[in-house]
């Protein structure tokens, strides 16, 4: 960390108290490769035993670091090897693994466990289809388990058979949890170019190229960025970018400190800091408000994509200097239901699904926590996924879709989630059909830029 002077410390305290600075998550990645067994009960026992052993002190360590440094750490989480890989040898429904992960969540006290996942960007291998088909049931039966499916990549193209499946799976997950705010769908992320070290939910899984066990940290800080910009009402855009960069440096420095500390205390390697600006519905922690501070009447106005591109780039430039290893998603998240400013912008008609899609071309993640009408057909959801995956594939970046069909609701209604998840206005979806396109199946070939060799 080097020497900290009193001014820096006081500034940090102010960022925490007044500007909602927090560490959003410390996420322990745990490999389950050595738990594979053809007997599903034995495999689940091995998974339970290894995860409890590795993560037994994760929550307490997070709380100790919070106390020592006065830095709030909002979530403590675990990510695991994609369960489709672990369950393939059992040739049975993998839902037992989801129940095991839920038992671990309850036993360790972590907020979420990610990795009820499958990687099918080119095609399905053993265990993949079974896992995907089981997602709605697994998520309806568990509270703290999250699911993700990677359906495309720049190197492989887009698996349109998987895209077609996922539209249907998201609908089913919503229907199965209709009496619980359709929450099943809020715990599914469909990726293109999914990173293997992402600490954020619901998309976290522990990639096969990672350490056996590691700590990854996700920072937050939209409120801090907005507060810094408020001090420069007349700055030009170059100066604004500089303020954001310096602020991102300070925020990330804290993430690096927490990650290093956690790794030391838990005796596992430190993986990465994810620089993403992660909003919460808490007033003062909104990416939309940063864009409005820069000078837009509302997020979604013309100019939003340009402001967001500049913000995202400045965050990366500042953050990368502050951390020895940057990874995960690292950009600005634009989840609608989890960001007070986004919710307002959608409610006042300033923000549409189409504008959000344009914004995802310049920042991380994609169409996130967007509530859509309950009668949206599965193939329309698949087409939304295909569009977003195409942006990721062509631009060599991670994009994702997390949409929630609000069963029984229509455009203009509001779906209340509560907690970190906020509430989501039901957004307008194009009424025109994509059914023929989605029903064709096959693969969108990898783009020319995949041939980098």
Tab-separated table of C-alpha atoms in Angstrom:
chain	number	residue	atom	x	y	z
A	1	UNK	CA	0.000	0.000	0.000
A	2	UNK	CA	2.882	2.394	0.617
A	3	UNK	CA	2.557	5.260	3.113
A	4	UNK	CA	-0.890	6.706	3.659
A	5	UNK	CA	-1.049	10.311	4.775
A	6	UNK	CA	-3.761	11.725	7.060
A	7	UNK	CA	-5.406	13.595	4.191
A	8	UNK	CA	-5.881	10.380	2.228
A	9	UNK	CA	-7.355	8.632	5.249
A	10	UNK	CA	-9.818	11.448	5.983
A	11	UNK	CA	-10.809	11.548	2.338
A	12	UNK	CA	-11.478	7.808	2.385
A	13	UNK	CA	-13.596	8.102	5.542
A	14	UNK	CA	-15.667	10.811	3.840
A	15	UNK	CA	-16.092	8.588	0.759
A	16	UNK	CA	-17.434	5.807	2.968
A	17	UNK	CA	-19.700	7.935	5.168
A	18	UNK	CA	-21.118	10.379	2.658
A	19	UNK	CA	-20.663	8.901	-0.793
A	20	UNK	CA	-21.650	5.247	-0.338
A	21	UNK	CA	-18.200	3.840	-1.016
A	22	UNK	CA	-18.111	0.144	-0.312
A	23	UNK	CA	-16.445	-3.038	-1.424
A	24	UNK	CA	-19.345	-4.747	-3.169
A	25	UNK	CA	-18.043	-8.280	-2.762
A	26	UNK	CA	-15.218	-10.567	-1.801
A	27	UNK	CA	-15.808	-13.750	-3.750
A	28	UNK	CA	-13.960	-16.976	-3.061
A	29	UNK	CA	-13.553	-19.106	-6.171
A	30	UNK	CA	-13.404	-22.833	-5.409
A	31	UNK	CA	-12.566	-25.561	-7.922
A	32	UNK	CA	-14.775	-28.643	-7.668
A	33	UNK	CA	-12.858	-30.679	-10.251
A	34	UNK	CA	-11.533	-33.014	-7.535
A	35	UNK	CA	-15.120	-33.650	-6.308
A	36	UNK	CA	-16.268	-35.338	-9.520
A	37	UNK	CA	-17.780	-38.780	-8.905
A	38	UNK	CA	-20.155	-40.975	-10.906
A	39	UNK	CA	-22.218	-41.453	-7.724
A	40	UNK	CA	-24.171	-38.198	-7.364
A	41	UNK	CA	-24.603	-38.464	-3.590
A	42	UNK	CA	-20.896	-39.049	-3.077
A	43	UNK	CA	-20.081	-36.149	-5.431
A	44	UNK	CA	-22.426	-33.836	-3.503
A	45	UNK	CA	-20.858	-34.885	-0.194
A	46	UNK	CA	-17.366	-34.110	-1.562
A	47	UNK	CA	-18.588	-30.722	-2.832
A	48	UNK	CA	-20.138	-29.899	0.546
A	49	UNK	CA	-17.058	-30.978	2.472
A	50	UNK	CA	-14.561	-29.075	0.291
A	51	UNK	CA	-16.596	-25.865	0.125
A	52	UNK	CA	-17.281	-25.818	3.881
A	53	UNK	CA	-13.596	-26.423	4.599
A	54	UNK	CA	-12.360	-23.712	2.232
A	55	UNK	CA	-14.989	-21.077	2.994
A	56	UNK	CA	-15.676	-21.664	6.697
A	57	UNK	CA	-13.910	-18.402	7.664
A	58	UNK	CA	-14.816	-16.322	4.604
A	59	UNK	CA	-17.665	-14.338	6.168
A	60	UNK	CA	-15.842	-13.806	9.466
A	61	UNK	CA	-12.676	-12.682	7.650
A	62	UNK	CA	-14.712	-10.192	5.626
A	63	UNK	CA	-16.275	-8.842	8.821
A	64	UNK	CA	-12.875	-8.602	10.555
A	65	UNK	CA	-11.446	-6.588	7.647
A	66	UNK	CA	-14.533	-4.344	7.711
A	67	UNK	CA	-13.959	-3.661	11.415
A	68	UNK	CA	-10.228	-3.101	11.112
A	69	UNK	CA	-10.339	-0.727	8.149
A	70	UNK	CA	-13.857	0.675	8.467
A	71	UNK	CA	-14.617	-0.334	4.890
A	72	UNK	CA	-18.078	-1.840	4.376
A	73	UNK	CA	-17.917	-5.167	2.487
A	74	UNK	CA	-21.502	-5.666	1.359
A	75	UNK	CA	-21.376	-9.263	0.096
A	76	UNK	CA	-19.322	-12.342	0.779
A	77	UNK	CA	-19.789	-14.886	-1.992
A	78	UNK	CA	-18.497	-18.129	-3.460
A	79	UNK	CA	-18.104	-19.105	-7.101
A	80	UNK	CA	-17.552	-22.696	-8.190
A	81	UNK	CA	-16.530	-24.750	-11.223
A	82	UNK	CA	-19.490	-24.832	-13.663
A	83	UNK	CA	-21.730	-27.541	-12.229
A	84	UNK	CA	-22.359	-29.014	-15.707
A	85	UNK	CA	-18.721	-30.199	-15.609
A	86	UNK	CA	-19.010	-31.606	-12.084
A	87	UNK	CA	-22.347	-33.336	-12.727
A	88	UNK	CA	-21.577	-34.777	-16.187
A	89	UNK	CA	-20.245	-38.074	-14.810
A	90	UNK	CA	-23.403	-38.757	-12.767
A	91	UNK	CA	-25.779	-38.839	-15.771
A	92	UNK	CA	-28.566	-37.625	-13.441
A	93	UNK	CA	-30.463	-34.374	-12.915
A	94	UNK	CA	-27.961	-31.955	-11.354
A	95	UNK	CA	-30.584	-30.343	-9.067
A	96	UNK	CA	-29.039	-32.251	-6.126
A	97	UNK	CA	-25.924	-30.137	-6.632
A	98	UNK	CA	-28.016	-26.956	-6.412
A	99	UNK	CA	-29.439	-28.162	-3.096
A	100	UNK	CA	-25.901	-28.905	-1.896
A	101	UNK	CA	-24.768	-25.393	-2.840
A	102	UNK	CA	-27.733	-24.022	-0.904
A	103	UNK	CA	-26.666	-26.048	2.150
A	104	UNK	CA	-23.179	-24.544	1.809
A	105	UNK	CA	-24.625	-21.028	1.574
A	106	UNK	CA	-26.533	-21.617	4.791
A	107	UNK	CA	-23.562	-23.299	6.494
A	108	UNK	CA	-21.034	-20.575	5.633
A	109	UNK	CA	-23.376	-17.582	5.789
A	110	UNK	CA	-22.360	-16.298	2.347
A	111	UNK	CA	-24.846	-14.173	0.384
A	112	UNK	CA	-24.689	-15.993	-2.952
A	113	UNK	CA	-23.058	-18.953	-4.621
A	114	UNK	CA	-22.494	-18.717	-8.373
A	115	UNK	CA	-21.632	-21.512	-10.770
A	116	UNK	CA	-24.822	-23.446	-11.485
A	117	UNK	CA	-23.507	-22.930	-14.963
A	118	UNK	CA	-22.739	-24.374	-18.377
A	119	UNK	CA	-20.287	-23.238	-21.065
A	120	UNK	CA	-21.826	-23.996	-24.451
A	121	UNK	CA	-20.484	-21.236	-26.731
A	122	UNK	CA	-19.782	-23.709	-29.512
A	123	UNK	CA	-21.854	-26.761	-28.616
A	124	UNK	CA	-23.182	-29.030	-25.885
A	125	UNK	CA	-20.994	-31.625	-24.210
A	126	UNK	CA	-21.950	-34.215	-21.573
A	127	UNK	CA	-23.997	-32.696	-18.752
A	128	UNK	CA	-24.662	-29.346	-20.443
A	129	UNK	CA	-28.214	-29.872	-21.698
A	130	UNK	CA	-29.230	-31.572	-18.450
A	131	UNK	CA	-27.913	-28.651	-16.462
A	132	UNK	CA	-29.602	-26.012	-18.617
A	133	UNK	CA	-32.944	-27.836	-18.535
A	134	UNK	CA	-32.733	-28.069	-14.742
A	135	UNK	CA	-32.075	-24.351	-14.116
A	136	UNK	CA	-35.712	-23.274	-13.502
A	137	UNK	CA	-36.253	-26.041	-10.930
A	138	UNK	CA	-32.857	-25.503	-9.266
A	139	UNK	CA	-33.419	-21.753	-8.872
A	140	UNK	CA	-37.000	-22.152	-7.661
A	141	UNK	CA	-35.827	-24.570	-4.967
A	142	UNK	CA	-32.896	-22.488	-3.701
A	143	UNK	CA	-32.532	-18.954	-2.392
A	144	UNK	CA	-28.823	-18.199	-2.712
A	145	UNK	CA	-27.774	-20.135	-5.818
A	146	UNK	CA	-27.089	-18.305	-9.095
A	147	UNK	CA	-26.869	-19.600	-12.625
A	148	UNK	CA	-25.094	-18.543	-15.801
A	149	UNK	CA	-24.748	-19.936	-19.313
A	150	UNK	CA	-22.150	-18.832	-21.856
A	151	UNK	CA	-23.772	-19.103	-25.311
A	152	UNK	CA	-21.215	-17.307	-27.475
A	153	UNK	CA	-17.687	-15.989	-27.789
A	154	UNK	CA	-15.547	-14.050	-30.228
A	155	UNK	CA	-13.537	-17.222	-30.914
A	156	UNK	CA	-16.479	-19.601	-31.322
A	157	UNK	CA	-19.390	-17.513	-32.621
A	158	UNK	CA	-22.890	-17.872	-31.163
A	159	UNK	CA	-24.579	-21.179	-30.386
A	160	UNK	CA	-28.097	-20.412	-31.628
A	161	UNK	CA	-29.467	-23.726	-30.331
A	162	UNK	CA	-28.405	-22.656	-26.838
A	163	UNK	CA	-29.834	-19.156	-27.439
A	164	UNK	CA	-33.207	-20.719	-28.318
A	165	UNK	CA	-33.090	-22.852	-25.168
A	166	UNK	CA	-32.250	-19.947	-22.890
A	167	UNK	CA	-35.255	-17.847	-23.957
A	168	UNK	CA	-37.474	-20.710	-22.868
A	169	UNK	CA	-35.488	-21.394	-19.669
A	170	UNK	CA	-35.720	-17.753	-18.534
A	171	UNK	CA	-39.487	-17.798	-19.064
A	172	UNK	CA	-39.814	-21.064	-17.124
A	173	UNK	CA	-37.642	-19.746	-14.275
A	174	UNK	CA	-39.934	-16.715	-14.001
A	175	UNK	CA	-43.091	-18.827	-14.107
A	176	UNK	CA	-41.775	-21.215	-11.439
A	177	UNK	CA	-41.097	-18.250	-9.107
A	178	UNK	CA	-44.097	-16.093	-10.076
A	179	UNK	CA	-45.232	-16.018	-6.438
A	180	UNK	CA	-41.786	-14.738	-5.381
A	181	UNK	CA	-41.354	-11.646	-7.624
A	182	UNK	CA	-40.279	-13.922	-10.537
A	183	UNK	CA	-36.950	-14.009	-8.748
A	184	UNK	CA	-35.711	-17.152	-10.495
A	185	UNK	CA	-35.042	-15.138	-13.648
A	186	UNK	CA	-33.116	-12.504	-11.660
A	187	UNK	CA	-30.545	-15.178	-10.813
A	188	UNK	CA	-29.768	-16.188	-14.429
A	189	UNK	CA	-27.210	-14.464	-16.641
A	190	UNK	CA	-26.715	-15.435	-20.289
A	191	UNK	CA	-23.209	-14.489	-21.474
A	192	UNK	CA	-21.121	-13.964	-24.529
A	193	UNK	CA	-17.375	-14.051	-23.697
A	194	UNK	CA	-17.974	-14.901	-20.014
A	195	UNK	CA	-14.897	-14.220	-17.842
A	196	UNK	CA	-13.624	-17.040	-15.613
A	197	UNK	CA	-12.810	-14.817	-12.624
A	198	UNK	CA	-15.886	-12.600	-12.269
A	199	UNK	CA	-16.748	-11.890	-8.609
A	200	UNK	CA	-20.189	-10.429	-9.389
A	201	UNK	CA	-23.503	-12.266	-9.251
A	202	UNK	CA	-25.412	-13.741	-10.824
A	203	UNK	CA	-22.712	-14.390	-13.435
A	204	UNK	CA	-19.825	-15.619	-11.285
A	205	UNK	CA	-18.357	-19.061	-11.882
A	206	UNK	CA	-14.883	-20.425	-11.216
A	207	UNK	CA	-13.153	-21.137	-14.525
A	208	UNK	CA	-11.100	-24.253	-15.174
A	209	UNK	CA	-7.977	-22.168	-15.802
A	210	UNK	CA	-8.004	-20.605	-12.335
A	211	UNK	CA	-6.258	-21.499	-9.057
A	212	UNK	CA	-7.769	-24.313	-6.982
A	213	UNK	CA	-9.081	-21.651	-4.579
A	214	UNK	CA	-8.708	-17.882	-4.847
A	215	UNK	CA	-10.120	-14.543	-3.724
A	216	UNK	CA	-11.553	-12.055	-6.235
A	217	UNK	CA	-12.814	-8.634	-5.188
A	218	UNK	CA	-15.475	-6.424	-6.771
A	219	UNK	CA	-15.525	-2.708	-5.963
A	220	UNK	CA	-18.425	-0.268	-6.131
A	221	UNK	CA	-18.302	3.509	-5.941
A	222	UNK	CA	-20.684	5.270	-8.378
A	223	UNK	CA	-21.599	7.651	-5.539
A	224	UNK	CA	-17.953	8.600	-5.070
A	225	UNK	CA	-17.504	9.338	-8.773
A	226	UNK	CA	-20.627	11.475	-8.852
A	227	UNK	CA	-19.547	13.420	-5.742
A	228	UNK	CA	-16.127	14.074	-7.288
A	229	UNK	CA	-17.725	15.377	-10.502
A	230	UNK	CA	-20.103	17.644	-8.558
A	231	UNK	CA	-17.030	19.607	-7.413
A	232	UNK	CA	-16.216	20.451	-11.064
A	233	UNK	CA	-19.408	21.953	-12.511
A	234	UNK	CA	-17.603	23.843	-15.291
A	235	UNK	CA	-14.891	21.367	-16.246
A	236	UNK	CA	-14.483	20.343	-19.875
A	237	UNK	CA	-14.742	16.684	-20.864
A	238	UNK	CA	-10.966	16.042	-20.764
A	239	UNK	CA	-10.930	17.309	-17.188
A	240	UNK	CA	-14.018	15.255	-16.308
A	241	UNK	CA	-12.301	12.109	-17.636
A	242	UNK	CA	-9.283	12.933	-15.481
A	243	UNK	CA	-11.370	13.386	-12.323
A	244	UNK	CA	-13.062	10.014	-12.944
A	245	UNK	CA	-9.697	8.349	-13.545
A	246	UNK	CA	-8.205	9.653	-10.289
A	247	UNK	CA	-11.326	8.694	-8.348
A	248	UNK	CA	-11.340	5.186	-9.815
A	249	UNK	CA	-7.708	4.842	-8.733
A	250	UNK	CA	-8.644	5.565	-5.103
A	251	UNK	CA	-11.631	3.230	-5.133
A	252	UNK	CA	-9.612	0.389	-6.672
A	253	UNK	CA	-6.727	0.907	-4.236
A	254	UNK	CA	-9.161	-0.007	-1.506
A	255	UNK	CA	-10.257	-3.126	-3.416
A	256	UNK	CA	-6.623	-4.150	-3.787
A	257	UNK	CA	-6.061	-3.658	-0.045
A	258	UNK	CA	-9.105	-5.751	0.903
A	259	UNK	CA	-8.216	-8.491	-1.598
A	260	UNK	CA	-4.614	-8.716	-0.394
A	261	UNK	CA	-5.705	-8.771	3.247
A	262	UNK	CA	-8.405	-11.432	2.680
A	263	UNK	CA	-6.030	-13.608	0.687
A	264	UNK	CA	-3.383	-13.401	3.424
A	265	UNK	CA	-5.812	-14.199	6.255
A	266	UNK	CA	-7.533	-17.044	4.408
A	267	UNK	CA	-4.302	-18.510	3.058
A	268	UNK	CA	-5.479	-18.605	-0.567
A	269	UNK	CA	-4.087	-16.744	-3.603
A	270	UNK	CA	-5.441	-13.323	-4.534
A	271	UNK	CA	-6.896	-13.430	-8.043
A	272	UNK	CA	-8.146	-10.079	-9.331
A	273	UNK	CA	-9.885	-6.818	-8.555
A	274	UNK	CA	-12.928	-6.224	-10.734
A	275	UNK	CA	-13.098	-2.483	-11.346
A	276	UNK	CA	-16.794	-2.386	-12.159
A	277	UNK	CA	-18.832	0.539	-10.898
A	278	UNK	CA	-21.642	-1.478	-9.334
A	279	UNK	CA	-24.741	0.544	-8.427
A	280	UNK	CA	-27.318	-0.173	-5.732
A	281	UNK	CA	-30.803	1.308	-5.444
A	282	UNK	CA	-29.490	3.205	-2.391
A	283	UNK	CA	-29.776	6.887	-3.115
A	284	UNK	CA	-26.390	8.187	-4.180
A	285	UNK	CA	-24.993	5.011	-5.719
A	286	UNK	CA	-26.179	5.306	-9.298
A	287	UNK	CA	-24.348	5.151	-12.622
A	288	UNK	CA	-27.266	7.024	-14.248
A	289	UNK	CA	-26.705	9.920	-11.835
A	290	UNK	CA	-23.048	10.135	-12.895
A	291	UNK	CA	-24.176	10.558	-16.523
A	292	UNK	CA	-26.654	13.232	-15.431
A	293	UNK	CA	-23.934	14.977	-13.406
A	294	UNK	CA	-21.881	15.165	-16.617
A	295	UNK	CA	-24.718	17.099	-18.195
A	296	UNK	CA	-27.626	14.991	-19.476
A	297	UNK	CA	-31.129	15.966	-18.371
A	298	UNK	CA	-31.849	12.263	-18.024
A	299	UNK	CA	-29.960	9.058	-18.561
A	300	UNK	CA	-31.156	7.795	-21.944
A	301	UNK	CA	-31.033	11.225	-23.588
A	302	UNK	CA	-28.953	11.536	-26.764
A	303	UNK	CA	-25.342	11.701	-25.618
A	304	UNK	CA	-25.760	8.908	-23.039
A	305	UNK	CA	-23.688	6.400	-25.006
A	306	UNK	CA	-20.828	8.885	-25.428
A	307	UNK	CA	-20.806	9.825	-21.726
A	308	UNK	CA	-20.878	6.176	-20.723
A	309	UNK	CA	-18.011	5.286	-23.088
A	310	UNK	CA	-15.880	8.021	-21.531
A	311	UNK	CA	-16.844	6.978	-17.987
A	312	UNK	CA	-16.083	3.317	-18.629
A	313	UNK	CA	-12.698	4.049	-20.181
A	314	UNK	CA	-11.666	6.461	-17.413
A	315	UNK	CA	-12.627	3.910	-14.741
A	316	UNK	CA	-10.408	1.310	-16.420
A	317	UNK	CA	-7.457	3.683	-16.832
A	318	UNK	CA	-7.538	4.745	-13.199
A	319	UNK	CA	-8.269	1.313	-11.798
A	320	UNK	CA	-5.613	-0.573	-13.710
A	321	UNK	CA	-2.889	1.567	-12.112
A	322	UNK	CA	-4.168	0.782	-8.619
A	323	UNK	CA	-4.199	-2.991	-8.756
A	324	UNK	CA	-1.627	-5.653	-9.503
A	325	UNK	CA	-4.216	-7.803	-11.310
A	326	UNK	CA	-7.406	-6.492	-12.857
A	327	UNK	CA	-10.023	-8.889	-14.223
A	328	UNK	CA	-13.649	-9.944	-14.066
A	329	UNK	CA	-15.927	-7.579	-15.937
A	330	UNK	CA	-14.317	-4.215	-15.078
A	331	UNK	CA	-16.544	-1.471	-16.395
A	332	UNK	CA	-19.723	0.387	-15.507
A	333	UNK	CA	-22.773	-1.738	-14.781
A	334	UNK	CA	-26.109	-0.457	-16.045
A	335	UNK	CA	-28.688	-2.685	-14.314
A	336	UNK	CA	-32.083	-1.048	-14.503
A	337	UNK	CA	-33.721	-2.306	-11.317
A	338	UNK	CA	-30.578	-1.902	-9.188
A	339	UNK	CA	-29.917	1.750	-10.005
A	340	UNK	CA	-32.230	4.493	-8.706
A	341	UNK	CA	-31.356	6.807	-11.608
A	342	UNK	CA	-32.003	4.094	-14.202
A	343	UNK	CA	-35.359	3.311	-12.613
A	344	UNK	CA	-36.326	7.015	-12.775
A	345	UNK	CA	-35.129	7.300	-16.376
A	346	UNK	CA	-37.187	4.275	-17.414
A	347	UNK	CA	-40.247	5.562	-15.548
A	348	UNK	CA	-40.089	8.968	-17.225
A	349	UNK	CA	-39.784	7.362	-20.653
A	350	UNK	CA	-36.207	8.536	-21.252
A	351	UNK	CA	-34.690	5.070	-21.350
A	352	UNK	CA	-35.746	2.295	-23.720
A	353	UNK	CA	-34.523	-1.251	-24.269
A	354	UNK	CA	-33.030	-0.104	-27.599
A	355	UNK	CA	-31.066	2.724	-25.920
A	356	UNK	CA	-29.803	0.337	-23.261
A	357	UNK	CA	-28.619	-2.016	-25.988
A	358	UNK	CA	-26.688	0.825	-27.642
A	359	UNK	CA	-25.119	1.673	-24.275
A	360	UNK	CA	-23.903	-1.913	-23.842
A	361	UNK	CA	-21.679	-1.522	-26.898
A	362	UNK	CA	-19.405	0.754	-24.828
A	363	UNK	CA	-19.568	-0.596	-21.282
A	364	UNK	CA	-19.520	-3.882	-19.471
A	365	UNK	CA	-22.087	-6.524	-19.041
A	366	UNK	CA	-25.153	-5.668	-21.064
A	367	UNK	CA	-28.893	-5.738	-20.572
A	368	UNK	CA	-28.998	-6.249	-16.842
A	369	UNK	CA	-31.956	-6.623	-14.450
A	370	UNK	CA	-34.478	-5.477	-17.022
A	371	UNK	CA	-38.109	-6.334	-16.342
A	372	UNK	CA	-40.156	-7.181	-19.442
A	373	UNK	CA	-43.878	-7.910	-19.919
A	374	UNK	CA	-45.005	-11.297	-18.597
A	375	UNK	CA	-46.391	-12.391	-21.943
A	376	UNK	CA	-43.122	-11.836	-23.845
A	377	UNK	CA	-42.631	-14.963	-25.989
A	378	UNK	CA	-39.594	-17.171	-25.350
A	379	UNK	CA	-38.298	-16.585	-28.883
A	380	UNK	CA	-38.354	-12.811	-28.340
A	381	UNK	CA	-36.235	-13.304	-25.208
A	382	UNK	CA	-33.890	-15.494	-27.271
A	383	UNK	CA	-33.654	-12.758	-29.907
A	384	UNK	CA	-32.773	-10.178	-27.230
A	385	UNK	CA	-29.997	-12.555	-26.103
A	386	UNK	CA	-28.788	-13.012	-29.700
A	387	UNK	CA	-28.561	-9.231	-30.269
A	388	UNK	CA	-26.600	-8.683	-27.073
A	389	UNK	CA	-24.300	-11.649	-27.795
A	390	UNK	CA	-23.610	-10.240	-31.258
A	391	UNK	CA	-22.428	-6.952	-29.717
A	392	UNK	CA	-20.065	-8.893	-27.441
A	393	UNK	CA	-18.838	-11.236	-30.147
A	394	UNK	CA	-18.055	-8.517	-32.689
A	395	UNK	CA	-16.480	-6.146	-30.156
A	396	UNK	CA	-14.441	-8.854	-28.362
A	397	UNK	CA	-16.005	-7.946	-25.018
A	398	UNK	CA	-18.221	-9.531	-22.397
A	399	UNK	CA	-21.919	-8.899	-22.834
A	400	UNK	CA	-24.788	-10.490	-20.983
A	401	UNK	CA	-28.532	-10.576	-20.615
A	402	UNK	CA	-30.486	-10.772	-17.365
A	403	UNK	CA	-34.134	-10.101	-18.116
A	404	UNK	CA	-37.092	-10.879	-15.903
A	405	UNK	CA	-40.435	-11.641	-17.562
A	406	UNK	CA	-42.892	-10.284	-14.953
A	407	UNK	CA	-45.629	-12.904	-15.066
A	408	UNK	CA	-49.055	-11.266	-15.130
A	409	UNK	CA	-47.636	-7.756	-15.599
A	410	UNK	CA	-47.597	-5.419	-18.559
A	411	UNK	CA	-45.617	-2.389	-19.691
A	412	UNK	CA	-45.849	0.433	-17.153
A	413	UNK	CA	-46.301	-1.860	-14.119
A	414	UNK	CA	-43.535	-2.203	-11.504
A	415	UNK	CA	-42.007	-5.408	-10.160
A	416	UNK	CA	-40.714	-4.948	-6.591
A	417	UNK	CA	-37.722	-7.077	-5.563
A	418	UNK	CA	-36.488	-5.327	-2.423
A	419	UNK	CA	-32.934	-5.307	-1.024
A	420	UNK	CA	-29.947	-4.944	-3.358
A	421	UNK	CA	-32.221	-5.769	-6.285
A	422	UNK	CA	-34.531	-2.738	-6.019
A	423	UNK	CA	-37.589	-2.531	-8.212
A	424	UNK	CA	-38.011	-2.693	-11.965
A	425	UNK	CA	-40.397	-0.852	-14.248
A	426	UNK	CA	-41.793	-3.236	-16.879
A	427	UNK	CA	-40.202	-2.031	-20.117
A	428	UNK	CA	-41.580	-2.079	-23.631
A	429	UNK	CA	-40.439	-4.942	-25.848
A	430	UNK	CA	-40.880	-4.915	-29.642
A	431	UNK	CA	-44.177	-6.611	-30.544
A	432	UNK	CA	-42.740	-7.972	-33.813
A	433	UNK	CA	-41.831	-11.643	-33.931
A	434	UNK	CA	-38.354	-13.185	-34.239
A	435	UNK	CA	-39.731	-16.744	-34.104
A	436	UNK	CA	-38.586	-17.886	-37.555
A	437	UNK	CA	-35.018	-16.641	-36.973
A	438	UNK	CA	-34.746	-18.337	-33.566
A	439	UNK	CA	-36.307	-21.614	-34.746
A	440	UNK	CA	-33.625	-22.092	-37.429
A	441	UNK	CA	-31.001	-23.156	-34.860
A	442	UNK	CA	-27.381	-23.755	-35.848
A	443	UNK	CA	-24.492	-21.408	-35.155
A	444	UNK	CA	-23.569	-17.849	-36.040
A	445	UNK	CA	-19.977	-18.340	-37.245
A	446	UNK	CA	-17.138	-16.617	-35.408
A	447	UNK	CA	-16.413	-13.169	-36.855
A	448	UNK	CA	-13.292	-12.300	-38.799
A	449	UNK	CA	-11.732	-10.628	-35.763
A	450	UNK	CA	-11.525	-14.059	-34.102
A	451	UNK	CA	-8.666	-14.869	-36.486
A	452	UNK	CA	-5.965	-13.099	-34.539
A	453	UNK	CA	-3.378	-15.876	-34.784
